[in-house]
PDB file of C-alpha atoms in Angstrom:
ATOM      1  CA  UNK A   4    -139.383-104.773 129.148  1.00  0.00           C
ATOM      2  CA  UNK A   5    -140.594-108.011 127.235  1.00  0.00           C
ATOM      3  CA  UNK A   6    -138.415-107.433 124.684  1.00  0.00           C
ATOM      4  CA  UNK A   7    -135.817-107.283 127.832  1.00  0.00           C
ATOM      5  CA  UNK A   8    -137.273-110.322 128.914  1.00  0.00           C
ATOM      6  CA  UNK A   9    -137.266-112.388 126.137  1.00  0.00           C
ATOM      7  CA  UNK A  10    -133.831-111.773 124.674  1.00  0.00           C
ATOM      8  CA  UNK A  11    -132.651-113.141 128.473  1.00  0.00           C
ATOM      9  CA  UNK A  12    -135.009-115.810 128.137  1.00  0.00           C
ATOM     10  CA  UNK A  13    -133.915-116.768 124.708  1.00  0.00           C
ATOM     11  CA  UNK A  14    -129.884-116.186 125.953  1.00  0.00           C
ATOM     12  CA  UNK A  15    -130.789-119.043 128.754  1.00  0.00           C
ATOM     13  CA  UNK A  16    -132.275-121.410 126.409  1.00  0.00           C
ATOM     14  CA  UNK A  17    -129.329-121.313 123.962  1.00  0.00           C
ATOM     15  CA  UNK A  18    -127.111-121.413 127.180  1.00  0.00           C
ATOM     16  CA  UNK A  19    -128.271-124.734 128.573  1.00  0.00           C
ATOM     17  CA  UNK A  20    -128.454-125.809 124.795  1.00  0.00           C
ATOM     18  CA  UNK A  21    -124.796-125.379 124.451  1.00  0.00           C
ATOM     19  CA  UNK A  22    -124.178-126.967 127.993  1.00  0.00           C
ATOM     20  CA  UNK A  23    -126.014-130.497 126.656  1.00  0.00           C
ATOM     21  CA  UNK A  24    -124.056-130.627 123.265  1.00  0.00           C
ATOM     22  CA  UNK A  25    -120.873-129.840 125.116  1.00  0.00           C
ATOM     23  CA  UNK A  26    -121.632-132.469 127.918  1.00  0.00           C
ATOM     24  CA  UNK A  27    -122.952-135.042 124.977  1.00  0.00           C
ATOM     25  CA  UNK A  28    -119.909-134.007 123.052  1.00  0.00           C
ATOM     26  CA  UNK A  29    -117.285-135.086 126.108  1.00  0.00           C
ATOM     27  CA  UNK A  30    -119.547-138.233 126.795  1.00  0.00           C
ATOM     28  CA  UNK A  31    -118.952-139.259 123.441  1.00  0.00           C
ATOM     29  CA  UNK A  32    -115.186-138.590 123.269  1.00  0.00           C
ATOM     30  CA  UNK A  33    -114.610-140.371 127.160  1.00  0.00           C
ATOM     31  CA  UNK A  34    -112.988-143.905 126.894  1.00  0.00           C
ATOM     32  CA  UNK A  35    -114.924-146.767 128.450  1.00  0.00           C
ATOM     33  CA  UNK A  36    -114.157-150.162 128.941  1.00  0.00           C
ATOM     34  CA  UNK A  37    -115.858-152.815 129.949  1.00  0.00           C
ATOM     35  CA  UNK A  38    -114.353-156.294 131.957  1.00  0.00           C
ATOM     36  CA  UNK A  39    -116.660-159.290 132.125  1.00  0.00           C
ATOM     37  CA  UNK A  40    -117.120-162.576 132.593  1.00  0.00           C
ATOM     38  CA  UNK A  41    -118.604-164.986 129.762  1.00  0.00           C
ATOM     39  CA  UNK A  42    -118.862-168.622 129.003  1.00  0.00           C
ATOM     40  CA  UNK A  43    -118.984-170.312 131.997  1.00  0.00           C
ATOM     41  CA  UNK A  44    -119.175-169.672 135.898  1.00  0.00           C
ATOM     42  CA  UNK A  45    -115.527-171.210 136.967  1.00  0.00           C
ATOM     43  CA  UNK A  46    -112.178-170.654 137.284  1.00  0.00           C
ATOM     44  CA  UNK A  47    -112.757-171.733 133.400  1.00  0.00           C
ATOM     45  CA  UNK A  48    -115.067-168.929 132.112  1.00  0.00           C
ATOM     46  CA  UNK A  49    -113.684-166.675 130.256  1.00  0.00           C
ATOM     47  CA  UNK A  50    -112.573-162.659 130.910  1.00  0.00           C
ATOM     48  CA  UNK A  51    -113.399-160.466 128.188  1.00  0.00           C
ATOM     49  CA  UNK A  52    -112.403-156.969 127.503  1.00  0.00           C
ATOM     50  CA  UNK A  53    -114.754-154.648 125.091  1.00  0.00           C
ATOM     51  CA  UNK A  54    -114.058-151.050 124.372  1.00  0.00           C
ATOM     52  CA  UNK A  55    -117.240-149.084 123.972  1.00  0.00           C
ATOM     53  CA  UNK A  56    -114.969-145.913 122.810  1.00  0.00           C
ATOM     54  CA  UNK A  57    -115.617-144.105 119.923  1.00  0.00           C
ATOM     55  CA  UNK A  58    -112.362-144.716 118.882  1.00  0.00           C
ATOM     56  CA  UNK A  59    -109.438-147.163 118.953  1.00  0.00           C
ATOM     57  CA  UNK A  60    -107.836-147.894 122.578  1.00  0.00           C
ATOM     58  CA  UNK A  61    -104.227-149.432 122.835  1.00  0.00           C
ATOM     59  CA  UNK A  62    -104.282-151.468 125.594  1.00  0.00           C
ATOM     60  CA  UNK A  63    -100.565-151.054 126.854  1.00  0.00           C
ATOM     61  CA  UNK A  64    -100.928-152.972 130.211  1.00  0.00           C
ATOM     62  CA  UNK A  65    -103.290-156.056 132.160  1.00  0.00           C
ATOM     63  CA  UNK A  66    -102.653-156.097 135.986  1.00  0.00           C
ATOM     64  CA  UNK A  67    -104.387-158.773 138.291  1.00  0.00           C
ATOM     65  CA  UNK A  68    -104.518-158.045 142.016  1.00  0.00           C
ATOM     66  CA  UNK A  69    -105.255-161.067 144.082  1.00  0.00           C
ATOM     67  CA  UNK A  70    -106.809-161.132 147.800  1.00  0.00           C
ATOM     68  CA  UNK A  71    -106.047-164.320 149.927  1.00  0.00           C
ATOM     69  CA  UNK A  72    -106.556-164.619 153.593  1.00  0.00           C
ATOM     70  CA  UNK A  73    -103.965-161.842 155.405  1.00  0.00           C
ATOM     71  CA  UNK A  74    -102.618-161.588 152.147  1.00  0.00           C
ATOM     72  CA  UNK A  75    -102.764-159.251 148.891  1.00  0.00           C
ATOM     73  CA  UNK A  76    -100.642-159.105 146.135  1.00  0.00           C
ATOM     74  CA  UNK A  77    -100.715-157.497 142.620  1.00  0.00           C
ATOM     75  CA  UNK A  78     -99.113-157.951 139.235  1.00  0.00           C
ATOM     76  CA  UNK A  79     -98.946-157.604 135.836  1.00  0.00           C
ATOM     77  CA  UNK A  80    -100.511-160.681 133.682  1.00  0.00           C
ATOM     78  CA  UNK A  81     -99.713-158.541 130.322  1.00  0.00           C
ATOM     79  CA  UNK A  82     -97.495-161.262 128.668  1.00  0.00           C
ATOM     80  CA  UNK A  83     -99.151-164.504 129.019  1.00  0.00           C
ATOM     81  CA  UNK A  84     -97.320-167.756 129.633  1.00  0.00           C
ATOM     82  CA  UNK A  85     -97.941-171.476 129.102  1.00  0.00           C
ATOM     83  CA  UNK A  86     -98.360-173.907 131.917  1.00  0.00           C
ATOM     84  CA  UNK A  87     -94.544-174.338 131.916  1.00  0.00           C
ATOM     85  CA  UNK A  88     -93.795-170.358 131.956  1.00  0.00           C
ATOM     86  CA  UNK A  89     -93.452-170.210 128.381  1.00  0.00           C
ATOM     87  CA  UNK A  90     -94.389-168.052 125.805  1.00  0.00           C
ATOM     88  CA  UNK A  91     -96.717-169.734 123.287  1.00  0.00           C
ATOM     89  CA  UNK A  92     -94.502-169.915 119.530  1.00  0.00           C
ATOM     90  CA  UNK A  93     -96.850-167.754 118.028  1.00  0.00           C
ATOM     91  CA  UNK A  94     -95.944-163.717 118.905  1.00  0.00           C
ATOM     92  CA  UNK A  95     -99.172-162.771 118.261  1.00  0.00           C
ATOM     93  CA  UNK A  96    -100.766-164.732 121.112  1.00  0.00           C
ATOM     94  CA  UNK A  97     -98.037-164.390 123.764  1.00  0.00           C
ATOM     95  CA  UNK A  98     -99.521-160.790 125.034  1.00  0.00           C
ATOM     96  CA  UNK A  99    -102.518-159.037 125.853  1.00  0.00           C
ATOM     97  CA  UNK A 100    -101.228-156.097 124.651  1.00  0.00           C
ATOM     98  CA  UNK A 101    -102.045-154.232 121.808  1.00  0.00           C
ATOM     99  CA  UNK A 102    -105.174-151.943 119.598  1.00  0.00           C
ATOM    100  CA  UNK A 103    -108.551-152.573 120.342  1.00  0.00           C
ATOM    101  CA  UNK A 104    -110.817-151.096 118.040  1.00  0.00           C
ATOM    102  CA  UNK A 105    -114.354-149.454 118.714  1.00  0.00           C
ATOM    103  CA  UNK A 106    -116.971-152.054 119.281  1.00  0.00           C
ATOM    104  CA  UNK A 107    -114.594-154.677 119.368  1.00  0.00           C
ATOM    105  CA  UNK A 108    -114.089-157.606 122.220  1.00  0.00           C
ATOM    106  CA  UNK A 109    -110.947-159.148 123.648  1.00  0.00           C
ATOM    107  CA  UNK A 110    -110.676-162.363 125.174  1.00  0.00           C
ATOM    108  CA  UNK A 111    -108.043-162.273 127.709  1.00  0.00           C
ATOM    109  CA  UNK A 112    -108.227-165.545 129.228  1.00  0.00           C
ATOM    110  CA  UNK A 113    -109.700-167.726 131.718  1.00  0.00           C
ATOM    111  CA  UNK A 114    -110.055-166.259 135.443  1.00  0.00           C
ATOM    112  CA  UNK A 115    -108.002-169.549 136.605  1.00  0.00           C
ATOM    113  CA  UNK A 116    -105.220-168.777 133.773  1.00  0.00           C
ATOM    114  CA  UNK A 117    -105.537-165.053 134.937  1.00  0.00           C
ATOM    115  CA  UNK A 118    -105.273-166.565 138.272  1.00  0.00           C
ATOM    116  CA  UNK A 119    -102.804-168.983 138.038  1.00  0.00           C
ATOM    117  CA  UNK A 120    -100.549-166.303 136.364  1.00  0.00           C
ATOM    118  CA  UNK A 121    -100.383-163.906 139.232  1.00  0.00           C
ATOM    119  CA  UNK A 122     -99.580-166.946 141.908  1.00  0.00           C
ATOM    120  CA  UNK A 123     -96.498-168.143 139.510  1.00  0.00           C
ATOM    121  CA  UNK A 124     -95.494-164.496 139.871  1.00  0.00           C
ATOM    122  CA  UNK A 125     -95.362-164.642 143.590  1.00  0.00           C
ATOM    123  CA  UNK A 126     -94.069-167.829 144.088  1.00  0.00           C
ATOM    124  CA  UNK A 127     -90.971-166.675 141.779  1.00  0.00           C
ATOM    125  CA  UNK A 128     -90.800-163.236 143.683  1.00  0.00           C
ATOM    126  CA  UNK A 129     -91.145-164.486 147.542  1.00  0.00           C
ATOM    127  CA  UNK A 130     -90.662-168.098 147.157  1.00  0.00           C
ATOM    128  CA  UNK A 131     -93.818-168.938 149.013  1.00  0.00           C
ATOM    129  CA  UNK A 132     -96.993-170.319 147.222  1.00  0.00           C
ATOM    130  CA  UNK A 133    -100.305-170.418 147.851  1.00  0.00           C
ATOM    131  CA  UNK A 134    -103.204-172.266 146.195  1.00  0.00           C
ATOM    132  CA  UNK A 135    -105.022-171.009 143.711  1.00  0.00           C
ATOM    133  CA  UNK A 136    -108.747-172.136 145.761  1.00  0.00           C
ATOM    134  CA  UNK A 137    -107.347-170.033 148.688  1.00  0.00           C
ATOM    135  CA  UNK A 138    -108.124-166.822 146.487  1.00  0.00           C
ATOM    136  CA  UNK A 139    -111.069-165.338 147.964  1.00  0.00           C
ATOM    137  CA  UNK A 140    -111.173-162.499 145.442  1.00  0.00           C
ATOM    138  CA  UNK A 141    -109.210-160.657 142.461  1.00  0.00           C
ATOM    139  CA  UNK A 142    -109.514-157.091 140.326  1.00  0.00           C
ATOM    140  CA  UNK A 143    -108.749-157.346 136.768  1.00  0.00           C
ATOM    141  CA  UNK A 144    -107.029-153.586 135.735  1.00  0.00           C
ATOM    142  CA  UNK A 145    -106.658-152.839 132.253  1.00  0.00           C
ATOM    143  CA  UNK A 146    -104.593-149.929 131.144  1.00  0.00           C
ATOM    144  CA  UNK A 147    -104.414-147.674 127.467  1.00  0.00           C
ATOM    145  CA  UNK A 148    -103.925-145.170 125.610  1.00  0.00           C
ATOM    146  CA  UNK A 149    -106.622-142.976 124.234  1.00  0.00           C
ATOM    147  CA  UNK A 150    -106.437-141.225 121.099  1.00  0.00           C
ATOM    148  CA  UNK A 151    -105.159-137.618 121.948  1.00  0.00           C
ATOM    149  CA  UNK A 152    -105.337-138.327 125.570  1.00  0.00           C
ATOM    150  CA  UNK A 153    -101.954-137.135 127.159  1.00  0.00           C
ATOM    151  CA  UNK A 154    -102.689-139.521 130.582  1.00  0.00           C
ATOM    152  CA  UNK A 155    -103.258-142.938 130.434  1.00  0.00           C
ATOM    153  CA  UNK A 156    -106.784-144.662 130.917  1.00  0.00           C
ATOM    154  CA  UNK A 157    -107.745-147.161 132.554  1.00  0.00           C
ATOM    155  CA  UNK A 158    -110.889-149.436 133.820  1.00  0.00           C
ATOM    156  CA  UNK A 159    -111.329-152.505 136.563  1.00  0.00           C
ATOM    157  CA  UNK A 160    -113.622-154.217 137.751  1.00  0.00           C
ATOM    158  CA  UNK A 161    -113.512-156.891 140.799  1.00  0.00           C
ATOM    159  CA  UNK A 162    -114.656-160.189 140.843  1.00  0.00           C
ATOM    160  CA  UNK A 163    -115.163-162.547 143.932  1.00  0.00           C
ATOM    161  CA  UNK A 164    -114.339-166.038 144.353  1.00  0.00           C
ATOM    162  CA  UNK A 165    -117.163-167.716 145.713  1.00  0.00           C
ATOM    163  CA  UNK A 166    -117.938-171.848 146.450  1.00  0.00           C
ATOM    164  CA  UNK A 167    -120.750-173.208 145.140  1.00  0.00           C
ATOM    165  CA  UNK A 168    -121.162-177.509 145.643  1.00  0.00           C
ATOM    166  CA  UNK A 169    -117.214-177.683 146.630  1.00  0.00           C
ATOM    167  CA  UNK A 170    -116.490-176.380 143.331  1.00  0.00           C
ATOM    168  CA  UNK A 171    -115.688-172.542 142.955  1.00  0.00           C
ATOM    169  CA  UNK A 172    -117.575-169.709 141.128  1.00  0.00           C
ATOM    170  CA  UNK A 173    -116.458-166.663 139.926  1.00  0.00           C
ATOM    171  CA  UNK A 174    -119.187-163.651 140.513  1.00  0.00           C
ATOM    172  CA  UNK A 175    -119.053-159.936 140.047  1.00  0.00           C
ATOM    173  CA  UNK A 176    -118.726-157.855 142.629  1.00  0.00           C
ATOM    174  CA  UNK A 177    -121.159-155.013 141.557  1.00  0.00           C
ATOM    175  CA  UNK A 178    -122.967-154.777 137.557  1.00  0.00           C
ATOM    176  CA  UNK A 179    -120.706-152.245 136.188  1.00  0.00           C
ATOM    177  CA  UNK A 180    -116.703-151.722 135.302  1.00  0.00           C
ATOM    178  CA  UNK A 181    -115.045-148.857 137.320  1.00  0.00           C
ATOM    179  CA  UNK A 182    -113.626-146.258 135.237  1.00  0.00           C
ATOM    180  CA  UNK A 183    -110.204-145.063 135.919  1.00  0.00           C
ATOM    181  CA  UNK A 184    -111.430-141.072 134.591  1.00  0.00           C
ATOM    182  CA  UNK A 185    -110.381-138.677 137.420  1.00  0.00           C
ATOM    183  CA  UNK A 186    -106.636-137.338 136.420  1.00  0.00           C
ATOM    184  CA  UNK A 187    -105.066-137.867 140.024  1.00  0.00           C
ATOM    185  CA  UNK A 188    -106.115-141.523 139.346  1.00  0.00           C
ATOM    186  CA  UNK A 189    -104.879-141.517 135.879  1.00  0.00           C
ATOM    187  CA  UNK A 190    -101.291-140.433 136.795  1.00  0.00           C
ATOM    188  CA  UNK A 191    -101.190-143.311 139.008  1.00  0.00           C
ATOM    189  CA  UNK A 192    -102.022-145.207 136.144  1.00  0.00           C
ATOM    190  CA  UNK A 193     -98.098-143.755 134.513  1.00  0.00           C
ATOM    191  CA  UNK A 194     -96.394-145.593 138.026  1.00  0.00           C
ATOM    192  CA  UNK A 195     -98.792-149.065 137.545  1.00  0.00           C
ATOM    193  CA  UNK A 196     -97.288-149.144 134.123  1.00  0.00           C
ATOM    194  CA  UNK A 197     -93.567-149.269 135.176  1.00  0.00           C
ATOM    195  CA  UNK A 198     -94.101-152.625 136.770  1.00  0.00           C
ATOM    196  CA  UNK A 199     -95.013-153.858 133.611  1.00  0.00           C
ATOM    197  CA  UNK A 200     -92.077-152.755 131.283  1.00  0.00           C
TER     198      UNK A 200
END
């Protein structure tokens, strides 16, 4: 009977043992990104992207979604363009695409550049502008591919537009970056990346 006893006891131990590694083991292997905001409070401070992966991401897409009053709109801010809609001469800085290695950060641009983007879109697509201080709030979405990973992944995080002394101030909505993770949400990932092609 103890013998019994302790041969199930041990068989539990080693049980939950293997459950931990396993669970550490998919932890480890799980992409995360992370979106913040750095160097400043304004429509100039900066929006950086860090990937806290193990391994390399490839970050094939950047989508903005922007909430005025009665109005939302969303679009991809992966190419980035001058004041004048132009790409800047040098390839290398004229998209946000491309590898991000482990431990590595990204600057992707200013929140009004970010902004400012996504309201050039809109104003070529519907012919109807709308001011940039009108923005009330925006989500920055950033989507890659993961090493073996056979979905896309993804992270966002949303920011609101606040006014502080007539000027505005950009402020996270929450302290941590949502991770796109579940697969249903991941295979809408695949149709958000055909607007950017």
């Amino acid at each position: 009977m103890i013998t019994a006893l302790t041969g199930l006891g041990t068989l539990m131990v080693w049980v939950i043992y293997l459950q931990v590694f396993i669970s550490s083991y998919r932890r480890q292997l799980r992409a995360t990104l992370l979106i913040t905001r750095g160097a400043g409070q304004g429509l100039e401070a900066r929006c950086f992207l860090s990937n806290m992966s193990s391994e390399s991401i490839y970050v094939q897409s950047v989508l903005v979604a922007l909430w005025a009053p009665e109005k939302s709109m969303a679009f991809p801010v992966t190419d980035i363009l001058g004041l004048d809609n132009e790409a800047p001469a040098d390839p290398w800085k004229r998209t946000r695409q491309g590898p991000l290695g482990s431990g590595e950060t990204r600057d992707i641009g200013s929140f009004g550049n970010l902004i400012e983007q996504g309201l050039r879109a809109l104003q070529t697509d519907s012919r109807e502008g709308i001011a940039p201080m009108a923005i009330q709030r925006l989500t920055i979405e950033v989507v890659g591919l993961y090493g073996s990973e056979d979905l896309p992944v993804g992270a966002r995080r949303r920011f609101l537009v606040l006014e502080e002394n007539g000027r505005p101030r950009i402020q996270a909505k929450g302290i941590q970056t949502q991770q796109i993770r579940g697969r249903r949400e991941r295979k809408k990932l695949e149709s958000r990346l055909a607007r950017d092609r």
